[in-house]
Coordinates of C-alpha atoms (C1' of nucleotides) in Angstrom, one line a residue:
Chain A
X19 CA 29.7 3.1 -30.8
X20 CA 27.7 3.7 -27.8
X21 CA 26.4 7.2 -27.5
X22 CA 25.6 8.9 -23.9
X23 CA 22.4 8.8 -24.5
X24 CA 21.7 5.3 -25.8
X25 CA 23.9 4.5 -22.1
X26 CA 21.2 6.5 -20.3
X27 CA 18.1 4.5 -21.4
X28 CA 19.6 1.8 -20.7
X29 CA 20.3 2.4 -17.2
X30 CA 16.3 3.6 -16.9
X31 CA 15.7 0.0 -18.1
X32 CA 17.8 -1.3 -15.6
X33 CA 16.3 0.5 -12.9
X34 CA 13.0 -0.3 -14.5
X35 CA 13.7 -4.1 -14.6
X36 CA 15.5 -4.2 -11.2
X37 CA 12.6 -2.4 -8.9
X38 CA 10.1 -4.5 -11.3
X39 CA 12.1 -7.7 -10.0
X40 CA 12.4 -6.0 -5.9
X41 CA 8.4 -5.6 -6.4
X42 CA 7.5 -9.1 -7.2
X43 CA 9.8 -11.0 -5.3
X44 CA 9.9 -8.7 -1.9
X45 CA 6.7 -6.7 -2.0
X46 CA 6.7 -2.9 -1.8
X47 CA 8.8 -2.8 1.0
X48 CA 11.7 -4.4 -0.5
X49 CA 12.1 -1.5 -3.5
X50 CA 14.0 0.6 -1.9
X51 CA 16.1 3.1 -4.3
X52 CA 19.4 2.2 -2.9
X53 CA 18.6 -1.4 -3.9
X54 CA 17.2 -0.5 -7.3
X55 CA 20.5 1.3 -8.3
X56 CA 22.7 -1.6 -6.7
X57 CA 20.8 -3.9 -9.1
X58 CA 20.9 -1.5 -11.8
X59 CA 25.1 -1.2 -11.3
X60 CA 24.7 2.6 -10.5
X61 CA 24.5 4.5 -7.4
X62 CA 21.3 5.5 -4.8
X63 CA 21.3 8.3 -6.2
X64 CA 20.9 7.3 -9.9
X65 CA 17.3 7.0 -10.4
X66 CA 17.1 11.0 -9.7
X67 CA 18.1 11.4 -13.2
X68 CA 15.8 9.7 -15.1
X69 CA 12.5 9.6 -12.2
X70 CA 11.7 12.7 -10.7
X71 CA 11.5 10.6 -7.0
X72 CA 10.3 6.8 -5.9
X73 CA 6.6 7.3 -6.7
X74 CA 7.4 8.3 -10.1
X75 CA 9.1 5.4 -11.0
X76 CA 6.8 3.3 -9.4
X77 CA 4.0 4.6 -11.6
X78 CA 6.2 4.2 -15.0
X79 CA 6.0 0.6 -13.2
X80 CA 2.1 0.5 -12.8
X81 CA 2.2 1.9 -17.0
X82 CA 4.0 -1.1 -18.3
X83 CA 2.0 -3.0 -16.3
X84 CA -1.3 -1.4 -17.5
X85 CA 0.2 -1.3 -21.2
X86 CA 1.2 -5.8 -20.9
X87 CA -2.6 -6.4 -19.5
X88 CA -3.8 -4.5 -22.3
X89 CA -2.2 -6.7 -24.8
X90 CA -2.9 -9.7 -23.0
X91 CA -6.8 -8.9 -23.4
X92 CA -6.1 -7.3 -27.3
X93 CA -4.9 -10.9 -28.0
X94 CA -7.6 -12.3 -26.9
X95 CA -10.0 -10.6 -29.6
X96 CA -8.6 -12.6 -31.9
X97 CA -10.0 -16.0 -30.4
X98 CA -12.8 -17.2 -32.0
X99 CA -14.4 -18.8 -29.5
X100 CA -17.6 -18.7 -28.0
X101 CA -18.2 -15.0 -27.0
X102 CA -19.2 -15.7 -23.7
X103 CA -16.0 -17.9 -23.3
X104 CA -13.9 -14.9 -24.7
X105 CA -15.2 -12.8 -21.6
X106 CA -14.3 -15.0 -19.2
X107 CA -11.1 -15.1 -20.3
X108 CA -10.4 -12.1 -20.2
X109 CA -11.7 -11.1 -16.6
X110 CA -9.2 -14.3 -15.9
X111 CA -6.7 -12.3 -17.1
X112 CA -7.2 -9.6 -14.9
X113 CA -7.1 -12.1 -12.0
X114 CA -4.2 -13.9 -13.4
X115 CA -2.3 -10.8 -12.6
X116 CA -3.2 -10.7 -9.4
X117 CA -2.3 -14.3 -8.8
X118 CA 1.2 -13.9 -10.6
X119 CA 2.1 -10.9 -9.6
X120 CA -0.2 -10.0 -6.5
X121 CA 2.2 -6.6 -5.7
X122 CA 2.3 -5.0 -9.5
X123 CA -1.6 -5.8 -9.2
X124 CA -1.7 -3.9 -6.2
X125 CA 0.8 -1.2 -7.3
X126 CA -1.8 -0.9 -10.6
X127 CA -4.9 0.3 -8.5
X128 CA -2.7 2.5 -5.7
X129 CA -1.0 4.2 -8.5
X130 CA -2.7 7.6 -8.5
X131 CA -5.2 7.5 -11.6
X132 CA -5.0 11.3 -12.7
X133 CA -1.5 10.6 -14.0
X134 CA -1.7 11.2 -17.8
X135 CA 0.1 8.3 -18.8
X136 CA -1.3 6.0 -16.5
X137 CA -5.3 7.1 -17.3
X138 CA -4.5 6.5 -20.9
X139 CA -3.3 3.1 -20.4
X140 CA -6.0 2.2 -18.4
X141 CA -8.2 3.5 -20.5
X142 CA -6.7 1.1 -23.6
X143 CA -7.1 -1.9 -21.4
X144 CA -10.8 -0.7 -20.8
X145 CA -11.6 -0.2 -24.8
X146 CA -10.1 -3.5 -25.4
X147 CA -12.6 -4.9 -22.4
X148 CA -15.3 -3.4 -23.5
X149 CA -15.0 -4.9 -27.0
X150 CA -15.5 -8.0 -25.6
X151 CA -17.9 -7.3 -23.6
X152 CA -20.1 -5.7 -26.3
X153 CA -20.3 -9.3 -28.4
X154 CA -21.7 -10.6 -25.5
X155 CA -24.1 -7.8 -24.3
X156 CA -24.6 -5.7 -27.6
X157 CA -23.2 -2.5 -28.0
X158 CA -26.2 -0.7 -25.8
X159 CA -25.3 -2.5 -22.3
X160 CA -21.9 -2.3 -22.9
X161 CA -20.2 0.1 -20.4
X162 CA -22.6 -0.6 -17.7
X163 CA -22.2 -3.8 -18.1
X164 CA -18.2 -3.5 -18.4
X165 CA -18.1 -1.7 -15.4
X166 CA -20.4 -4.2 -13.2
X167 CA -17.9 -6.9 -14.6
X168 CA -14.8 -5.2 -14.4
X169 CA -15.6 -4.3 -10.9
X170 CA -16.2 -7.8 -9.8
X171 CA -13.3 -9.5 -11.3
X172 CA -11.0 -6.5 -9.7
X173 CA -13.3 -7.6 -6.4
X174 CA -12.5 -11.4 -7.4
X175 CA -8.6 -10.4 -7.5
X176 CA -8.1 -8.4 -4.7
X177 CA -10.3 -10.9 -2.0
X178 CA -7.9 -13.9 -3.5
X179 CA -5.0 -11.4 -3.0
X180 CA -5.9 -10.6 0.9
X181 CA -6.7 -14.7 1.3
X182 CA -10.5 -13.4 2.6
X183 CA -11.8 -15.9 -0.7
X184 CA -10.6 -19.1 0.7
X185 CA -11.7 -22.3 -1.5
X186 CA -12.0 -24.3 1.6
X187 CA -14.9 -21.8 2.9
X188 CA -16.7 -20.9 0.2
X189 CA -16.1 -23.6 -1.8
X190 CA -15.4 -22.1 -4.8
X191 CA -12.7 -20.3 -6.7
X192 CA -12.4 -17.3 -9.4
X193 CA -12.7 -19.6 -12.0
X194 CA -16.2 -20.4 -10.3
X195 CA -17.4 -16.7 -10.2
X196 CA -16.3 -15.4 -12.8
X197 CA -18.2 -18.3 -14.9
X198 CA -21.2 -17.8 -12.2
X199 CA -20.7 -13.9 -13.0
X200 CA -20.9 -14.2 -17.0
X201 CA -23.5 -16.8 -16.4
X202 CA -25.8 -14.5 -14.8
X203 CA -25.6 -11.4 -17.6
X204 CA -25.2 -13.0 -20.6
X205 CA -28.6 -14.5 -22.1
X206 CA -31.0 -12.4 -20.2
X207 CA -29.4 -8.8 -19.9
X208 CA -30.3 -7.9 -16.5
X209 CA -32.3 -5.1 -15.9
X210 CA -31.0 -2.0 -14.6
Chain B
X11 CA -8.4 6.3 42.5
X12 CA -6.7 5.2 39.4
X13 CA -4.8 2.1 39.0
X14 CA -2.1 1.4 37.2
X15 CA -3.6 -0.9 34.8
X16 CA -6.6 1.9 34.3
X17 CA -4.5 4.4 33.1
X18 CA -2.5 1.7 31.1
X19 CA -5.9 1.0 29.7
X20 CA -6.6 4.1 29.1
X21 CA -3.1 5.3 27.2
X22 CA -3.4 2.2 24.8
X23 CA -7.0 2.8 23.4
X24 CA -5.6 7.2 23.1
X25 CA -3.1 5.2 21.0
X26 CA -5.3 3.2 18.9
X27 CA -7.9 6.8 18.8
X28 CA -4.6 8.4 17.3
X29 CA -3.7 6.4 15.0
X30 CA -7.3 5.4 13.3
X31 CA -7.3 9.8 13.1
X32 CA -4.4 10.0 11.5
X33 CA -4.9 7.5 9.6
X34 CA -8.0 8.5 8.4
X35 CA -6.5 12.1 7.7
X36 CA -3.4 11.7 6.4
X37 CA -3.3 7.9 4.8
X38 CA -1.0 5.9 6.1
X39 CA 2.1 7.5 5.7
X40 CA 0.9 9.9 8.3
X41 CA 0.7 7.3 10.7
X42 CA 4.2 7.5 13.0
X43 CA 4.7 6.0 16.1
X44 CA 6.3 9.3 17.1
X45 CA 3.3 11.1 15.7
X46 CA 0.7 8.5 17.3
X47 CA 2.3 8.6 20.9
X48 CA 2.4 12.6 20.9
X49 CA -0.9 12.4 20.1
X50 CA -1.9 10.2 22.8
X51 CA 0.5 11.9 25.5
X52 CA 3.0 9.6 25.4
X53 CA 6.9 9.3 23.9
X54 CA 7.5 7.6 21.1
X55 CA 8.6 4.2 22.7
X56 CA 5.3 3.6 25.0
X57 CA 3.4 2.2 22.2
X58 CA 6.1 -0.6 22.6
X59 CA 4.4 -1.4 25.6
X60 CA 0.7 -1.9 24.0
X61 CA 2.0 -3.2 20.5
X62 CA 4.5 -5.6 19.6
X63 CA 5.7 -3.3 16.9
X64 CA 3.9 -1.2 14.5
X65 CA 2.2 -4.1 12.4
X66 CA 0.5 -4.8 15.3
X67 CA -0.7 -1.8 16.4
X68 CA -2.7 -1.2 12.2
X69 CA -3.5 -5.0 12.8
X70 CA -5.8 -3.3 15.6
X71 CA -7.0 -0.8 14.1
X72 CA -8.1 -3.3 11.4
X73 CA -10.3 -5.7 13.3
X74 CA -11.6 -2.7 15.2
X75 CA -12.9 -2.0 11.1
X76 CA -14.0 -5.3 11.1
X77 CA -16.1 -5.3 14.0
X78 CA -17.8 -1.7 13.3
X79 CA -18.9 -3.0 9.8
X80 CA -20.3 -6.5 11.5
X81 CA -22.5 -4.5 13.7
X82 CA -23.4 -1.9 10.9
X83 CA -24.7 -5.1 8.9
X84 CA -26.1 -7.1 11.9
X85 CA -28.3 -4.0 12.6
X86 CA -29.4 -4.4 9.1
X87 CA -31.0 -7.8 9.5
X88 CA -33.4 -5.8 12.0
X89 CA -34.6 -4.2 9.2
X90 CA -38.0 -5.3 7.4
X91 CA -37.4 -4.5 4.2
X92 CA -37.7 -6.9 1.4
X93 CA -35.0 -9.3 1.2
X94 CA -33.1 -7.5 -2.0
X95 CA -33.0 -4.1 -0.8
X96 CA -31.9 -5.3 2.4
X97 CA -29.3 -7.0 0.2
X98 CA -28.2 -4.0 -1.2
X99 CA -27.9 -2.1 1.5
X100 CA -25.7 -4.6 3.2
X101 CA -23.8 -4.6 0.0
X102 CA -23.5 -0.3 0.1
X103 CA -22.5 -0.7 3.7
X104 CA -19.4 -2.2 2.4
X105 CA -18.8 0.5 0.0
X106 CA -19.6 3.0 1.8
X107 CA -16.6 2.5 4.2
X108 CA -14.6 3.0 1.6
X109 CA -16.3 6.2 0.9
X110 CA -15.8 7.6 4.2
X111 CA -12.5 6.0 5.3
X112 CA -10.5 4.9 2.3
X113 CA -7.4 4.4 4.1
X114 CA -9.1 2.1 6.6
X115 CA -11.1 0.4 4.1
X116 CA -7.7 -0.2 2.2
X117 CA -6.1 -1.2 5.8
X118 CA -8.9 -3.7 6.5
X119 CA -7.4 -5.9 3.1
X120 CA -4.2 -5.4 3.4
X121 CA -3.8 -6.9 6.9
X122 CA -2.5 -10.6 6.7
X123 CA -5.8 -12.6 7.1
X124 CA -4.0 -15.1 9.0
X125 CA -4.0 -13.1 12.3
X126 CA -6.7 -15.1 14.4
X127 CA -7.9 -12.0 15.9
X128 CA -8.8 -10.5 12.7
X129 CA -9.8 -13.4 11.0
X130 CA -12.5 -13.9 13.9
X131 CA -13.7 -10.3 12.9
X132 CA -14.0 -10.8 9.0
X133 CA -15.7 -13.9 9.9
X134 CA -18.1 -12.4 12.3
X135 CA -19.2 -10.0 9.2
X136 CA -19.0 -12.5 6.8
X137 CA -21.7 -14.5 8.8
X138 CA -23.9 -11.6 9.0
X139 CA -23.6 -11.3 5.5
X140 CA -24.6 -14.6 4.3
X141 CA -28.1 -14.5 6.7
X142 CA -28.8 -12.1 4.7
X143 CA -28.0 -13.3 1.5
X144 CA -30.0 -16.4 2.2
X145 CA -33.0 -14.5 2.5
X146 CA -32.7 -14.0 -1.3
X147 CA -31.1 -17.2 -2.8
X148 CA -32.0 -19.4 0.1
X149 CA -30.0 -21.4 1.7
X150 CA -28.1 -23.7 -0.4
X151 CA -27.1 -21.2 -2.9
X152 CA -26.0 -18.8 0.1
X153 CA -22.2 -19.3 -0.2
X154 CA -21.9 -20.0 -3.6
X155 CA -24.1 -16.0 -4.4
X156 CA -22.3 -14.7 -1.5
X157 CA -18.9 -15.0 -2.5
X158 CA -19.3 -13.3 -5.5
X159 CA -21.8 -10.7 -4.0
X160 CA -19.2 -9.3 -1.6
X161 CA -16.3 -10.0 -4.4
X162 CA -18.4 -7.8 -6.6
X163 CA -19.0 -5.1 -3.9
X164 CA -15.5 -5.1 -2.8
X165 CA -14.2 -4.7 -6.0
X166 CA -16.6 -2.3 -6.5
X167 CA -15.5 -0.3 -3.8
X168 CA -12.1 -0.6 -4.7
X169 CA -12.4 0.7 -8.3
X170 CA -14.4 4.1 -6.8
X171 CA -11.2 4.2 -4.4
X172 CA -8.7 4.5 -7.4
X173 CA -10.5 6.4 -9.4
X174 CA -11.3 4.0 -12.3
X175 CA -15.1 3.9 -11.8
X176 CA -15.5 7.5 -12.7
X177 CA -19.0 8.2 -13.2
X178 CA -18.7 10.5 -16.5
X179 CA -16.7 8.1 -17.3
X180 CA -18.7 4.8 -17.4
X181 CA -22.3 6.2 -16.3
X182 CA -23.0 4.2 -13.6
X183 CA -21.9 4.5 -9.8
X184 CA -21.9 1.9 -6.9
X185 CA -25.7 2.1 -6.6
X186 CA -26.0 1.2 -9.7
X187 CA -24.0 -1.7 -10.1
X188 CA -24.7 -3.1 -6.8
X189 CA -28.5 -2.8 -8.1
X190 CA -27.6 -4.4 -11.2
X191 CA -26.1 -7.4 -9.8
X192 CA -28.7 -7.7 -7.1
X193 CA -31.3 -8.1 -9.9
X194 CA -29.0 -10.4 -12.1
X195 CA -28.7 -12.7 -9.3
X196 CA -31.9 -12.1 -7.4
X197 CA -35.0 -14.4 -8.9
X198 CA -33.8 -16.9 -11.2
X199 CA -30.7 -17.7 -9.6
X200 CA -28.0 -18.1 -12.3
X201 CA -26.8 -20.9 -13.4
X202 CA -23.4 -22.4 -11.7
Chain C
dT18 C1' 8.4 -0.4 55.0
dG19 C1' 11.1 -2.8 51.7
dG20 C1' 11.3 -5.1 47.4
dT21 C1' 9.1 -6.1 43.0
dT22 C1' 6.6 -5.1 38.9
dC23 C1' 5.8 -2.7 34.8
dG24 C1' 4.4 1.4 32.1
dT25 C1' 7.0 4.9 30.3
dA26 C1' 11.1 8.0 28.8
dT27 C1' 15.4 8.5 26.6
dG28 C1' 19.6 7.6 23.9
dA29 C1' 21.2 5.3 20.1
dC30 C1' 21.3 2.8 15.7
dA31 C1' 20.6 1.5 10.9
dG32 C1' 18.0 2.3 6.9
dC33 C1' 15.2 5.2 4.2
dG34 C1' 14.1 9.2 0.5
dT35 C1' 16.0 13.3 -1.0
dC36 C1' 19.0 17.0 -2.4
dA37 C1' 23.4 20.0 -3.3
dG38 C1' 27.6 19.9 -5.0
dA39 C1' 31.4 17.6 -7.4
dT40 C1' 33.3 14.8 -11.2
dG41 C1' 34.4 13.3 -15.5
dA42 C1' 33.3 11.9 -20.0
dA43 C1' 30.6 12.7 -24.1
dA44 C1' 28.8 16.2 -27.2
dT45 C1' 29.4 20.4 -29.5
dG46 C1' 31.3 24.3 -32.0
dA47 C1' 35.5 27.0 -33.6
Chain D
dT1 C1' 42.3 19.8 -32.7
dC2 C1' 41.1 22.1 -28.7
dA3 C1' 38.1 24.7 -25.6
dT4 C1' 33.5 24.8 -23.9
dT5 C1' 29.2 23.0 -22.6
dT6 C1' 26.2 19.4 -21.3
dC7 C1' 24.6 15.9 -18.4
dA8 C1' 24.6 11.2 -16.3
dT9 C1' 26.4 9.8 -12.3
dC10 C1' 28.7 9.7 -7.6
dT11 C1' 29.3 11.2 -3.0
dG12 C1' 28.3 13.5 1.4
dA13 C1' 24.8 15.1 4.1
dC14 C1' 20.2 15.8 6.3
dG15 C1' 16.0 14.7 8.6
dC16 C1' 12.8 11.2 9.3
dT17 C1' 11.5 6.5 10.4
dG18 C1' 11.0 1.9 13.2
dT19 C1' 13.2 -0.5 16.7
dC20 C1' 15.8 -1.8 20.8
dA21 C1' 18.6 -1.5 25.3
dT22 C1' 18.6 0.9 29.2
dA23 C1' 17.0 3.6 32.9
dC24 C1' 13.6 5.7 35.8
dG25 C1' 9.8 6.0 38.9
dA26 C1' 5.4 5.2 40.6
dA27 C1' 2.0 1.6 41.6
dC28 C1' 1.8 -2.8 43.7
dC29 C1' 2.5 -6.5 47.2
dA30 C1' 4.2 -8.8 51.5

DNA sequence: TGGTTCGTATGACAGCGTCAGATGAAATGA
DNA sequence: TCATTTCATCTGACGCTGTCATACGAACCA
């Protein structure tokens, strides 16, 4: 038996999925409701009841996006490799996202950040970072150090993302600065 | 007298004004053609005449971004302080656009770096840039440093622009991290 | 002075987000 | 079992947007 309201979240889902899918493979402009209902087999004006408008379903999109980094870098705490190695790895991760998916990267950082749901997210990928970041830095330099290297691999991602990091003129890559990046923190914890 | 062409001139750079204002204001959505001729004195098609369509018109306003921030930083090299706090201040220029004019600071990334015109003007700054990164890593590490330099401010400057580099939050602002990774990378250069 | 150029104005169109009202089936209570 | 309520969904409508075809009129040129 299928109940009315086991029907209902599964058309949020499938509006879910379906603007998800618009996103990635035709940018922001190509989520337009109409579309994401078409996809999702109901109407335009569908996605009312379950988002109160477009911008709230776009941020549920930025949550699940927040929420799959999150585990992405949580996974990596279990690696037993070198603890500098595990931080690298996981400010590749953040660029990873913005390589894969360079519009649910951008929609992550334009999604306003006083949303409740979206802060806490956030704020479990940035525990998770700064676990990692703590093996290499010690517990003390920690968040400033977090923040210095969360900042650059955000800075990494979003210069690869606009094309103004070209290999071909600076001659290197992320790969390259984030390992130049960790490089320069690790042993010696700069002074502040 | 006035010529045609003057006045032509004249109605394509009230455009340009109007839309950098209400830009600037109102973020982007604000920005209408409608809106941006009225504002300039004009009907809604004219800027039709200036701009092959809208695209073109933020492409613009863009390099005009470009080219301000060039010249804030060329000024710079004028300046006799020692090489690492002329660094960072080169580095806070950066940021500080995005301080004062998010929307155009976001505008300047978003535009497709493949426009010749407004690759020209991230060049131009890019140049300026990396003289005065030199002056710190000297020459052969110049790229290399300065990649990740303006990665690291621009992700900086992105992160304040969200909202995810709260200061209560993680203690530290963009001073702060711009001097910390001036210092990491300053005297001994890291390690590639 | 006559014809040409071209910046601008206007009407029209499709597409968009959004809401009010209608519809009909599931859920509920007697 | 039947009447009532609930609620996810559909449909029509509205104003706004970017864009184009067309028309106008003044500056330009011969």
């Amino acid at each position: 038996m299928v109940t009315r309201t086991e029907t209902a979240a599964a058309t949020r889902r499938a509006l879910l999925r379906a603007a998800a899918e618009l996103l990635d493979t035709g940018g922001p402009d190509a989520v337009t409701l109409r579309e994401v209902g078409a996809r999702a087999g109901v109407s335009r004006g569908a996605p009312y009841g379950h988002f109160r408008n477009k911008e709230h379903l776009l941020t549920r999109l930025a949550i699940d996006a927040w929420d799959a980094l999150a585990d992405t870098v949580q996974e990596l705490r279990n690696d037993d490799a070198a603890p500098t190695a595990r931080l690298e790895r996981a400010l590749l991760a953040l660029i990873d996202v913005a390589r894969r998916r360079p519009h649910r990267y951008a929609l992550m950082f334009s999604t306003p950040a006083d949303d409740p749901d979206s802060a806490a997210a956030a704020t479990r990928l940035e525990q998770q970072f700064l676990a990692i970041v703590a093996d290499v830095v010690g517990q003390q330099d920690a968040l400033r150090h977090g923040a210095l290297l969360m900042s650059s691999a955000h800075g990494i991602a979003g210069l690869e993302l606009s094309g103004h990091l070209a290999r071909e003129k600076w001659g290197v890559d992320g790969e390259h600065l984030v390992h130049m990046l960790v490089g320069a923190i690790a042993p010696p914890a700069a002074a502040g």
